[in-house]
């Protein structure tokens, strides 16, 4: 007797999205999805909600480290979770889930599931858009110690000499060639993808946006008690070796009256905790681990500035959401950050990896409350130019053209 779908690795918590005859269908295939945290997970959920509100029958097919999530029952679209904890079953179940969904919808948006979605799209003749938010080859190289170059230096070298990274490079090009359109979150990343050999007219830049309605009220965000106790800095994101949390910690060590709260999880967490201990930062750096999205936004109201000293960003969801929560962000002067932040107007830009420059700026901000308040107000105003509604509208237009 065949097992129930949930026991075979699928979780379908909501079937309200089942289309009526003639109704438009769309698949969103994503590697990360709530309750996982991070910008891409939140983006997938919000986009599915927005597109479902337009009358489209949306099915989200996602990798998941939970067999089911009770929140799926209240979502206005169908969620098909594929349990990633058993790898062999995952490989089979993911292909089956995508074959079923794309076979019915014949169009989809793919985010980091190209390995599975592209062959299925070819077999079912589905038309797909692929969203590119970074360079997997560079990330794999950095994580394995095969690459020491920064992101831009790596791009300038072209096809990698490392055989494994070259294989990723070549495979990715095949995936992008199979897409009807490629979406990037910034003009910067559009240029990067073009450097991989994809024609510019095959790439569209749709800026990320913050769901402003979800962030705390501006009055609450600006009512920060205890500023006289020093400058409270917040980092929120996945802890990888290019996010620059070590740079922030070294800068905090040098800066009088500055503390750092680190929110998030990832492969670098144990090393960062060891570094904090070695530097004697027990009283200056606090690790809170993974937190819910709403809790991150609440924490934003209890801090004075954010920090994002990453080695590359296409266009950071965290940067936009913290700014929308009236938390101005100190960013590395790279990539998509430059498209969003104007230095000392609605945030600050610091050279990537420059501990001395970051320490000097944090020390200045700890002494200058008026400067922080001025930039804080401008940061929230800036975020109004990057609303999630505008992102969803433009994405819907591109997907409708499929």
mmCIF file of C-alpha atoms in Angstrom:
data_model
loop_
_atom_site.group_PDB
_atom_site.id
_atom_site.type_symbol
_atom_site.label_atom_id
_atom_site.label_comp_id
_atom_site.label_asym_id
_atom_site.label_seq_id
_atom_site.Cartn_x
_atom_site.Cartn_y
_atom_site.Cartn_z
ATOM 1 C CA UNK A 1 0.000 0.000 0.000
ATOM 2 C CA UNK A 2 1.387 3.416 -0.950
ATOM 3 C CA UNK A 3 2.425 5.628 1.953
ATOM 4 C CA UNK A 4 0.761 9.015 2.532
ATOM 5 C CA UNK A 5 2.515 11.862 0.749
ATOM 6 C CA UNK A 6 3.835 13.359 4.016
ATOM 7 C CA UNK A 7 5.592 10.090 4.891
ATOM 8 C CA UNK A 8 7.276 9.967 1.480
ATOM 9 C CA UNK A 9 9.072 13.280 2.021
ATOM 10 C CA UNK A 10 6.372 15.636 0.772
ATOM 11 C CA UNK A 11 4.387 17.995 2.949
ATOM 12 C CA UNK A 12 1.349 19.556 1.307
ATOM 13 C CA UNK A 13 -0.286 21.592 4.028
ATOM 14 C CA UNK A 14 -2.519 23.759 1.905
ATOM 15 C CA UNK A 15 -4.511 22.689 -1.119
ATOM 16 C CA UNK A 16 -6.590 25.880 -1.343
ATOM 17 C CA UNK A 17 -4.393 26.970 -4.233
ATOM 18 C CA UNK A 18 -5.784 24.236 -6.504
ATOM 19 C CA UNK A 19 -6.687 26.139 -9.675
ATOM 20 C CA UNK A 20 -10.063 26.229 -11.306
ATOM 21 C CA UNK A 21 -10.300 25.586 -15.015
ATOM 22 C CA UNK A 22 -8.355 28.182 -16.986
ATOM 23 C CA UNK A 23 -6.697 29.749 -13.945
ATOM 24 C CA UNK A 24 -3.054 30.712 -14.318
ATOM 25 C CA UNK A 25 -0.526 28.511 -12.540
ATOM 26 C CA UNK A 26 3.003 29.248 -11.354
ATOM 27 C CA UNK A 27 5.703 27.243 -9.573
ATOM 28 C CA UNK A 28 8.251 28.832 -7.251
ATOM 29 C CA UNK A 29 11.132 26.403 -6.728
ATOM 30 C CA UNK A 30 13.332 27.521 -3.850
ATOM 31 C CA UNK A 31 16.115 25.949 -1.839
ATOM 32 C CA UNK A 32 15.228 27.842 1.352
ATOM 33 C CA UNK A 33 11.808 28.615 2.770
ATOM 34 C CA UNK A 34 10.362 29.467 6.208
ATOM 35 C CA UNK A 35 10.819 28.449 8.938
ATOM 36 C CA UNK A 36 14.391 28.799 7.642
ATOM 37 C CA UNK A 37 15.559 32.368 8.146
ATOM 38 C CA UNK A 38 17.222 34.779 5.767
ATOM 39 C CA UNK A 39 16.296 37.086 2.922
ATOM 40 C CA UNK A 40 15.745 34.439 0.196
ATOM 41 C CA UNK A 41 13.414 32.393 2.420
ATOM 42 C CA UNK A 42 11.340 35.428 3.363
ATOM 43 C CA UNK A 43 11.324 36.622 -0.245
ATOM 44 C CA UNK A 44 9.887 33.331 -1.527
ATOM 45 C CA UNK A 45 7.058 33.390 1.015
ATOM 46 C CA UNK A 46 6.167 37.047 0.416
ATOM 47 C CA UNK A 47 6.313 36.699 -3.352
ATOM 48 C CA UNK A 48 4.062 33.633 -3.315
ATOM 49 C CA UNK A 49 1.543 35.516 -1.165
ATOM 50 C CA UNK A 50 1.619 38.558 -3.431
ATOM 51 C CA UNK A 51 1.203 36.574 -6.632
ATOM 52 C CA UNK A 52 -1.545 34.431 -5.111
ATOM 53 C CA UNK A 53 -3.406 37.637 -4.341
ATOM 54 C CA UNK A 54 -3.475 38.368 -8.076
ATOM 55 C CA UNK A 55 -5.478 35.204 -8.697
ATOM 56 C CA UNK A 56 -2.591 32.978 -9.739
ATOM 57 C CA UNK A 57 -2.525 29.427 -8.375
ATOM 58 C CA UNK A 58 0.977 29.313 -6.888
ATOM 59 C CA UNK A 59 2.783 26.161 -5.811
ATOM 60 C CA UNK A 60 5.993 26.477 -3.818
ATOM 61 C CA UNK A 61 8.335 23.485 -4.061
ATOM 62 C CA UNK A 62 11.089 23.788 -1.482
ATOM 63 C CA UNK A 63 13.852 21.952 0.300
ATOM 64 C CA UNK A 64 13.071 21.655 3.988
ATOM 65 C CA UNK A 65 14.705 20.353 7.127
ATOM 66 C CA UNK A 66 11.262 19.871 8.669
ATOM 67 C CA UNK A 67 8.769 17.349 7.338
ATOM 68 C CA UNK A 68 5.923 19.827 7.783
ATOM 69 C CA UNK A 69 5.208 23.298 9.118
ATOM 70 C CA UNK A 70 1.844 24.167 10.694
ATOM 71 C CA UNK A 71 2.099 27.687 9.220
ATOM 72 C CA UNK A 72 1.637 26.244 5.731
ATOM 73 C CA UNK A 73 -2.047 25.624 6.428
ATOM 74 C CA UNK A 74 -2.733 29.373 6.565
ATOM 75 C CA UNK A 75 -0.730 30.273 3.476
ATOM 76 C CA UNK A 76 -2.879 31.215 0.441
ATOM 77 C CA UNK A 77 -0.953 28.898 -1.847
ATOM 78 C CA UNK A 78 0.215 25.288 -2.008
ATOM 79 C CA UNK A 79 3.484 24.273 -0.328
ATOM 80 C CA UNK A 80 5.256 21.042 -1.225
ATOM 81 C CA UNK A 81 8.162 20.436 1.130
ATOM 82 C CA UNK A 82 10.840 17.902 0.269
ATOM 83 C CA UNK A 83 12.648 16.609 3.330
ATOM 84 C CA UNK A 84 16.373 17.139 2.843
ATOM 85 C CA UNK A 85 17.479 15.097 5.844
ATOM 86 C CA UNK A 86 17.633 11.821 3.889
ATOM 87 C CA UNK A 87 19.711 12.636 0.834
ATOM 88 C CA UNK A 88 18.863 9.702 -1.431
ATOM 89 C CA UNK A 89 15.129 10.087 -0.912
ATOM 90 C CA UNK A 90 15.478 13.834 -1.332
ATOM 91 C CA UNK A 91 17.031 13.425 -4.783
ATOM 92 C CA UNK A 92 14.113 11.295 -5.944
ATOM 93 C CA UNK A 93 11.355 13.233 -4.220
ATOM 94 C CA UNK A 94 12.558 16.658 -5.401
ATOM 95 C CA UNK A 95 12.551 15.568 -9.027
ATOM 96 C CA UNK A 96 9.110 14.023 -8.586
ATOM 97 C CA UNK A 97 7.687 17.130 -6.917
ATOM 98 C CA UNK A 98 9.042 19.452 -9.601
ATOM 99 C CA UNK A 99 7.898 17.153 -12.408
ATOM 100 C CA UNK A 100 4.360 17.196 -11.040
ATOM 101 C CA UNK A 101 4.270 20.944 -10.391
ATOM 102 C CA UNK A 102 6.029 22.183 -13.551
ATOM 103 C CA UNK A 103 4.210 19.629 -15.672
ATOM 104 C CA UNK A 104 0.944 21.265 -14.643
ATOM 105 C CA UNK A 105 1.977 24.926 -14.495
ATOM 106 C CA UNK A 106 4.412 25.016 -17.440
ATOM 107 C CA UNK A 107 6.116 28.098 -15.975
ATOM 108 C CA UNK A 108 8.139 28.795 -12.860
ATOM 109 C CA UNK A 109 10.647 30.876 -10.950
ATOM 110 C CA UNK A 110 13.729 28.952 -9.838
ATOM 111 C CA UNK A 111 15.929 30.045 -6.940
ATOM 112 C CA UNK A 112 18.925 27.785 -6.209
ATOM 113 C CA UNK A 113 17.226 24.582 -7.347
ATOM 114 C CA UNK A 114 18.486 24.760 -10.937
ATOM 115 C CA UNK A 115 20.110 21.341 -10.683
ATOM 116 C CA UNK A 116 16.680 19.761 -10.397
ATOM 117 C CA UNK A 117 14.398 22.290 -12.067
ATOM 118 C CA UNK A 118 16.246 22.797 -15.367
ATOM 119 C CA UNK A 119 16.155 19.133 -16.502
ATOM 120 C CA UNK A 120 12.510 18.900 -15.443
ATOM 121 C CA UNK A 121 11.665 22.118 -17.304
ATOM 122 C CA UNK A 122 13.256 20.733 -20.459
ATOM 123 C CA UNK A 123 11.369 17.465 -20.142
ATOM 124 C CA UNK A 124 8.013 19.148 -19.494
ATOM 125 C CA UNK A 125 8.646 22.070 -21.857
ATOM 126 C CA UNK A 126 8.028 24.474 -19.015
ATOM 127 C CA UNK A 127 9.370 28.014 -19.317
ATOM 128 C CA UNK A 128 11.364 29.193 -16.327
ATOM 129 C CA UNK A 129 12.968 32.315 -14.948
ATOM 130 C CA UNK A 130 16.109 31.812 -12.852
ATOM 131 C CA UNK A 131 16.927 34.271 -10.097
ATOM 132 C CA UNK A 132 20.670 34.695 -9.494
ATOM 133 C CA UNK A 133 21.666 36.253 -6.174
ATOM 134 C CA UNK A 134 25.352 35.320 -6.105
ATOM 135 C CA UNK A 135 28.125 33.131 -7.479
ATOM 136 C CA UNK A 136 28.003 29.535 -6.301
ATOM 137 C CA UNK A 137 31.448 28.808 -7.739
ATOM 138 C CA UNK A 138 33.039 31.542 -5.647
ATOM 139 C CA UNK A 139 31.126 30.531 -2.519
ATOM 140 C CA UNK A 140 32.134 26.863 -2.864
ATOM 141 C CA UNK A 141 35.735 27.928 -3.470
ATOM 142 C CA UNK A 142 35.802 30.147 -0.406
ATOM 143 C CA UNK A 143 34.129 27.564 1.830
ATOM 144 C CA UNK A 144 36.644 24.883 0.808
ATOM 145 C CA UNK A 145 39.718 27.091 0.924
ATOM 146 C CA UNK A 146 40.311 26.823 -2.836
ATOM 147 C CA UNK A 147 39.799 30.553 -3.391
ATOM 148 C CA UNK A 148 41.342 33.476 -1.533
ATOM 149 C CA UNK A 149 40.314 36.163 -4.046
ATOM 150 C CA UNK A 150 37.592 38.617 -3.227
ATOM 151 C CA UNK A 151 34.380 38.396 -5.224
ATOM 152 C CA UNK A 152 35.259 40.993 -7.850
ATOM 153 C CA UNK A 153 38.796 39.653 -8.282
ATOM 154 C CA UNK A 154 37.383 36.164 -8.805
ATOM 155 C CA UNK A 155 34.990 37.467 -11.476
ATOM 156 C CA UNK A 156 37.787 39.276 -13.276
ATOM 157 C CA UNK A 157 39.698 36.006 -13.741
ATOM 158 C CA UNK A 158 36.903 34.464 -15.811
ATOM 159 C CA UNK A 159 36.520 30.713 -15.913
ATOM 160 C CA UNK A 160 38.196 29.191 -12.788
ATOM 161 C CA UNK A 161 41.339 27.107 -13.172
ATOM 162 C CA UNK A 162 40.226 24.784 -10.350
ATOM 163 C CA UNK A 163 38.575 21.817 -12.064
ATOM 164 C CA UNK A 164 35.720 21.491 -9.594
ATOM 165 C CA UNK A 165 34.896 25.187 -9.745
ATOM 166 C CA UNK A 166 35.220 25.161 -13.523
ATOM 167 C CA UNK A 167 32.641 22.382 -13.625
ATOM 168 C CA UNK A 168 30.246 24.499 -11.564
ATOM 169 C CA UNK A 169 30.938 27.465 -13.855
ATOM 170 C CA UNK A 170 30.189 25.480 -17.007
ATOM 171 C CA UNK A 171 27.118 23.746 -15.584
ATOM 172 C CA UNK A 172 25.681 27.044 -14.399
ATOM 173 C CA UNK A 173 26.042 28.542 -17.863
ATOM 174 C CA UNK A 174 24.017 25.654 -19.265
ATOM 175 C CA UNK A 175 21.299 26.273 -16.694
ATOM 176 C CA UNK A 176 21.107 29.980 -17.503
ATOM 177 C CA UNK A 177 20.971 29.261 -21.227
ATOM 178 C CA UNK A 178 17.949 27.045 -20.563
ATOM 179 C CA UNK A 179 16.061 29.862 -18.814
ATOM 180 C CA UNK A 180 13.673 32.136 -20.668
ATOM 181 C CA UNK A 181 14.943 35.038 -18.576
ATOM 182 C CA UNK A 182 17.469 35.568 -15.782
ATOM 183 C CA UNK A 183 16.590 37.855 -12.870
ATOM 184 C CA UNK A 184 19.158 39.604 -10.653
ATOM 185 C CA UNK A 185 18.473 41.872 -7.649
ATOM 186 C CA UNK A 186 20.842 44.654 -8.763
ATOM 187 C CA UNK A 187 22.494 46.181 -11.801
ATOM 188 C CA UNK A 188 25.818 45.201 -10.263
ATOM 189 C CA UNK A 189 24.916 41.518 -10.311
ATOM 190 C CA UNK A 190 23.397 41.890 -13.767
ATOM 191 C CA UNK A 191 26.849 42.931 -14.937
ATOM 192 C CA UNK A 192 28.411 39.936 -13.175
ATOM 193 C CA UNK A 193 26.037 37.496 -14.886
ATOM 194 C CA UNK A 194 26.730 39.165 -18.221
ATOM 195 C CA UNK A 195 30.415 38.503 -17.529
ATOM 196 C CA UNK A 196 29.575 34.790 -17.424
ATOM 197 C CA UNK A 197 28.548 35.036 -21.065
ATOM 198 C CA UNK A 198 24.799 35.614 -20.717
ATOM 199 C CA UNK A 199 23.507 38.330 -23.102
ATOM 200 C CA UNK A 200 22.332 41.510 -21.405
ATOM 201 C CA UNK A 201 18.930 41.316 -23.089
ATOM 202 C CA UNK A 202 18.489 37.929 -21.384
ATOM 203 C CA UNK A 203 18.955 39.471 -17.900
ATOM 204 C CA UNK A 204 16.632 41.804 -16.026
ATOM 205 C CA UNK A 205 17.511 43.559 -12.758
ATOM 206 C CA UNK A 206 14.625 43.740 -10.286
ATOM 207 C CA UNK A 207 15.730 45.371 -7.017
ATOM 208 C CA UNK A 208 14.867 43.572 -3.803
ATOM 209 C CA UNK A 209 12.373 45.282 -1.564
ATOM 210 C CA UNK A 210 11.456 45.385 2.099
ATOM 211 C CA UNK A 211 7.949 44.648 3.277
ATOM 212 C CA UNK A 212 7.633 47.954 5.078
ATOM 213 C CA UNK A 213 4.315 46.992 6.695
ATOM 214 C CA UNK A 214 6.111 44.207 8.570
ATOM 215 C CA UNK A 215 8.693 46.414 10.282
ATOM 216 C CA UNK A 216 8.111 48.120 13.626
ATOM 217 C CA UNK A 217 6.410 51.492 13.708
ATOM 218 C CA UNK A 218 8.802 54.378 13.118
ATOM 219 C CA UNK A 219 7.999 55.923 16.505
ATOM 220 C CA UNK A 220 8.863 52.698 18.288
ATOM 221 C CA UNK A 221 12.054 52.334 16.277
ATOM 222 C CA UNK A 222 13.275 55.811 17.146
ATOM 223 C CA UNK A 223 12.457 55.494 20.853
ATOM 224 C CA UNK A 224 15.726 53.792 21.784
ATOM 225 C CA UNK A 225 16.501 53.961 25.489
ATOM 226 C CA UNK A 226 19.959 53.744 26.937
ATOM 227 C CA UNK A 227 21.911 55.305 24.079
ATOM 228 C CA UNK A 228 24.107 56.999 26.646
ATOM 229 C CA UNK A 229 25.391 53.544 27.549
ATOM 230 C CA UNK A 230 27.233 53.299 24.247
ATOM 231 C CA UNK A 231 26.665 52.337 20.642
ATOM 232 C CA UNK A 232 24.779 49.079 20.158
ATOM 233 C CA UNK A 233 25.554 47.422 16.834
ATOM 234 C CA UNK A 234 23.469 44.615 15.284
ATOM 235 C CA UNK A 235 24.469 42.008 12.708
ATOM 236 C CA UNK A 236 21.764 39.714 11.327
ATOM 237 C CA UNK A 237 22.393 37.086 8.671
ATOM 238 C CA UNK A 238 23.893 33.746 7.796
ATOM 239 C CA UNK A 239 27.338 33.279 9.316
ATOM 240 C CA UNK A 240 29.622 32.505 6.377
ATOM 241 C CA UNK A 241 33.255 33.456 5.894
ATOM 242 C CA UNK A 242 32.469 36.367 3.582
ATOM 243 C CA UNK A 243 29.924 38.145 5.800
ATOM 244 C CA UNK A 244 32.638 40.099 7.612
ATOM 245 C CA UNK A 245 31.485 39.390 11.160
ATOM 246 C CA UNK A 246 35.132 38.867 12.171
ATOM 247 C CA UNK A 247 35.912 42.355 10.837
ATOM 248 C CA UNK A 248 33.090 43.787 12.933
ATOM 249 C CA UNK A 249 34.341 41.961 16.040
ATOM 250 C CA UNK A 250 37.898 43.236 15.601
ATOM 251 C CA UNK A 251 36.576 46.767 15.110
ATOM 252 C CA UNK A 252 34.405 46.535 18.229
ATOM 253 C CA UNK A 253 37.449 45.411 20.213
ATOM 254 C CA UNK A 254 39.179 48.669 19.254
ATOM 255 C CA UNK A 255 36.174 50.937 19.826
ATOM 256 C CA UNK A 256 35.358 52.318 23.257
ATOM 257 C CA UNK A 257 31.692 52.136 24.225
ATOM 258 C CA UNK A 258 30.644 49.875 21.339
ATOM 259 C CA UNK A 259 28.953 46.466 21.671
ATOM 260 C CA UNK A 260 27.905 43.953 19.002
ATOM 261 C CA UNK A 261 24.935 41.580 18.862
ATOM 262 C CA UNK A 262 25.240 38.746 16.331
ATOM 263 C CA UNK A 263 21.980 37.160 15.175
ATOM 264 C CA UNK A 264 22.115 34.122 12.912
ATOM 265 C CA UNK A 265 23.567 30.691 12.412
ATOM 266 C CA UNK A 266 25.917 29.128 9.911
ATOM 267 C CA UNK A 267 29.197 27.297 9.406
ATOM 268 C CA UNK A 268 31.292 30.122 10.879
ATOM 269 C CA UNK A 269 29.469 30.320 14.221
ATOM 270 C CA UNK A 270 31.888 28.077 16.197
ATOM 271 C CA UNK A 271 34.931 29.914 14.804
ATOM 272 C CA UNK A 272 33.430 33.312 15.581
ATOM 273 C CA UNK A 273 32.638 32.246 19.132
ATOM 274 C CA UNK A 274 36.221 31.043 19.531
ATOM 275 C CA UNK A 275 37.482 34.349 18.155
ATOM 276 C CA UNK A 276 35.334 36.304 20.610
ATOM 277 C CA UNK A 277 36.770 34.260 23.457
ATOM 278 C CA UNK A 278 40.360 34.701 22.232
ATOM 279 C CA UNK A 279 39.878 38.466 21.934
ATOM 280 C CA UNK A 280 38.315 38.745 25.375
ATOM 281 C CA UNK A 281 35.042 40.077 23.996
ATOM 282 C CA UNK A 282 32.643 38.292 26.334
ATOM 283 C CA UNK A 283 31.273 41.651 27.549
ATOM 284 C CA UNK A 284 31.174 43.275 24.106
ATOM 285 C CA UNK A 285 29.878 40.591 21.718
ATOM 286 C CA UNK A 286 26.656 38.582 22.203
ATOM 287 C CA UNK A 287 25.598 35.650 20.022
ATOM 288 C CA UNK A 288 21.844 35.078 19.910
ATOM 289 C CA UNK A 289 21.797 32.329 17.279
ATOM 290 C CA UNK A 290 18.923 31.868 14.852
ATOM 291 C CA UNK A 291 15.892 34.075 15.503
ATOM 292 C CA UNK A 292 12.505 34.446 13.853
ATOM 293 C CA UNK A 293 12.137 37.188 11.277
ATOM 294 C CA UNK A 294 9.812 39.242 13.476
ATOM 295 C CA UNK A 295 12.260 38.941 16.368
ATOM 296 C CA UNK A 296 15.097 40.278 14.210
ATOM 297 C CA UNK A 297 12.989 43.325 13.373
ATOM 298 C CA UNK A 298 12.184 43.799 17.047
ATOM 299 C CA UNK A 299 15.870 43.626 17.910
ATOM 300 C CA UNK A 300 16.470 46.356 15.349
ATOM 301 C CA UNK A 301 14.486 48.745 17.553
ATOM 302 C CA UNK A 302 16.834 48.005 20.470
ATOM 303 C CA UNK A 303 20.059 48.825 18.616
ATOM 304 C CA UNK A 304 21.572 51.990 17.220
ATOM 305 C CA UNK A 305 23.210 50.901 13.969
ATOM 306 C CA UNK A 306 23.472 47.742 11.904
ATOM 307 C CA UNK A 307 26.626 46.320 10.340
ATOM 308 C CA UNK A 308 27.079 44.401 7.081
ATOM 309 C CA UNK A 309 30.764 44.139 6.178
ATOM 310 C CA UNK A 310 30.311 41.314 3.688
ATOM 311 C CA UNK A 311 32.641 40.515 0.814
ATOM 312 C CA UNK A 312 29.835 40.730 -1.713
ATOM 313 C CA UNK A 313 26.136 41.485 -1.841
ATOM 314 C CA UNK A 314 23.804 41.408 -4.827
ATOM 315 C CA UNK A 315 21.270 43.496 -2.943
ATOM 316 C CA UNK A 316 20.882 42.682 0.723
ATOM 317 C CA UNK A 317 17.387 41.987 2.093
ATOM 318 C CA UNK A 318 18.797 42.582 5.578
ATOM 319 C CA UNK A 319 20.128 46.009 4.647
ATOM 320 C CA UNK A 320 16.746 47.090 3.299
ATOM 321 C CA UNK A 321 14.725 45.675 6.178
ATOM 322 C CA UNK A 322 16.943 47.123 8.905
ATOM 323 C CA UNK A 323 16.833 50.507 7.170
ATOM 324 C CA UNK A 324 13.039 50.241 6.996
ATOM 325 C CA UNK A 325 13.089 49.605 10.750
ATOM 326 C CA UNK A 326 14.991 52.908 11.168
ATOM 327 C CA UNK A 327 18.275 51.160 11.852
ATOM 328 C CA UNK A 328 20.974 52.746 9.648
ATOM 329 C CA UNK A 329 23.583 50.268 8.459
ATOM 330 C CA UNK A 330 27.355 50.427 8.152
ATOM 331 C CA UNK A 331 28.101 48.505 4.937
ATOM 332 C CA UNK A 332 31.097 47.327 3.012
ATOM 333 C CA UNK A 333 31.674 49.521 -0.031
ATOM 334 C CA UNK A 334 30.990 46.781 -2.569
ATOM 335 C CA UNK A 335 28.432 45.389 -4.998
ATOM 336 C CA UNK A 336 24.775 46.171 -4.552
ATOM 337 C CA UNK A 337 25.416 48.048 -1.295
ATOM 338 C CA UNK A 338 26.606 51.003 -3.388
ATOM 339 C CA UNK A 339 23.309 51.066 -5.270
ATOM 340 C CA UNK A 340 21.347 51.417 -2.040
ATOM 341 C CA UNK A 341 23.436 53.437 0.428
ATOM 342 C CA UNK A 342 24.735 56.983 0.077
ATOM 343 C CA UNK A 343 27.595 57.420 2.556
ATOM 344 C CA UNK A 344 26.757 59.436 5.666
ATOM 345 C CA UNK A 345 23.330 60.215 4.265
ATOM 346 C CA UNK A 346 21.208 57.073 4.726
ATOM 347 C CA UNK A 347 23.942 54.724 5.917
ATOM 348 C CA UNK A 348 27.701 54.410 5.801
ATOM 349 C CA UNK A 349 30.134 52.744 3.403
ATOM 350 C CA UNK A 350 33.476 51.366 4.630
ATOM 351 C CA UNK A 351 36.115 49.539 2.548
ATOM 352 C CA UNK A 352 35.666 45.783 2.828
ATOM 353 C CA UNK A 353 37.904 44.225 5.477
ATOM 354 C CA UNK A 354 39.209 47.582 6.747
ATOM 355 C CA UNK A 355 39.114 47.061 10.500
ATOM 356 C CA UNK A 356 40.750 50.412 11.307
ATOM 357 C CA UNK A 357 38.257 52.391 9.200
ATOM 358 C CA UNK A 358 35.282 50.553 10.688
ATOM 359 C CA UNK A 359 36.591 50.990 14.247
ATOM 360 C CA UNK A 360 37.127 54.715 13.686
ATOM 361 C CA UNK A 361 33.614 55.177 12.306
ATOM 362 C CA UNK A 362 31.957 53.219 15.126
ATOM 363 C CA UNK A 363 33.886 55.260 17.695
ATOM 364 C CA UNK A 364 32.712 58.472 16.026
ATOM 365 C CA UNK A 365 29.106 57.321 15.983
ATOM 366 C CA UNK A 366 29.309 56.324 19.653
ATOM 367 C CA UNK A 367 30.147 59.961 20.421
ATOM 368 C CA UNK A 368 27.726 61.619 18.000
ATOM 369 C CA UNK A 369 24.084 60.836 18.700
ATOM 370 C CA UNK A 370 22.788 63.582 16.413
ATOM 371 C CA UNK A 371 24.631 62.089 13.441
ATOM 372 C CA UNK A 372 23.115 58.678 14.076
ATOM 373 C CA UNK A 373 19.621 60.161 14.429
ATOM 374 C CA UNK A 374 19.961 62.127 11.195
ATOM 375 C CA UNK A 375 21.071 59.100 9.202
ATOM 376 C CA UNK A 376 18.482 56.898 10.902
ATOM 377 C CA UNK A 377 15.626 59.058 9.634
ATOM 378 C CA UNK A 378 17.079 59.123 6.123
ATOM 379 C CA UNK A 379 17.571 55.342 6.156
ATOM 380 C CA UNK A 380 13.867 54.723 6.710
ATOM 381 C CA UNK A 381 13.011 57.197 3.959
ATOM 382 C CA UNK A 382 15.469 55.451 1.620
ATOM 383 C CA UNK A 383 13.860 52.080 2.239
ATOM 384 C CA UNK A 384 10.597 53.531 0.924
ATOM 385 C CA UNK A 385 12.141 53.457 -2.543
ATOM 386 C CA UNK A 386 12.591 49.684 -2.233
ATOM 387 C CA UNK A 387 9.210 48.282 -1.303
ATOM 388 C CA UNK A 388 8.368 44.634 -1.646
ATOM 389 C CA UNK A 389 5.199 45.571 -3.486
ATOM 390 C CA UNK A 390 7.227 47.129 -6.310
ATOM 391 C CA UNK A 391 9.505 44.063 -6.391
ATOM 392 C CA UNK A 392 6.528 41.717 -6.602
ATOM 393 C CA UNK A 393 4.805 43.782 -9.286
ATOM 394 C CA UNK A 394 7.857 43.830 -11.535
ATOM 395 C CA UNK A 395 8.524 40.125 -10.916
ATOM 396 C CA UNK A 396 4.917 39.297 -11.760
ATOM 397 C CA UNK A 397 5.259 41.177 -15.054
ATOM 398 C CA UNK A 398 8.377 39.221 -15.986
ATOM 399 C CA UNK A 399 6.817 35.889 -15.024
ATOM 400 C CA UNK A 400 3.610 36.724 -16.922
ATOM 401 C CA UNK A 401 5.728 37.150 -20.060
ATOM 402 C CA UNK A 402 6.741 33.494 -19.768
#
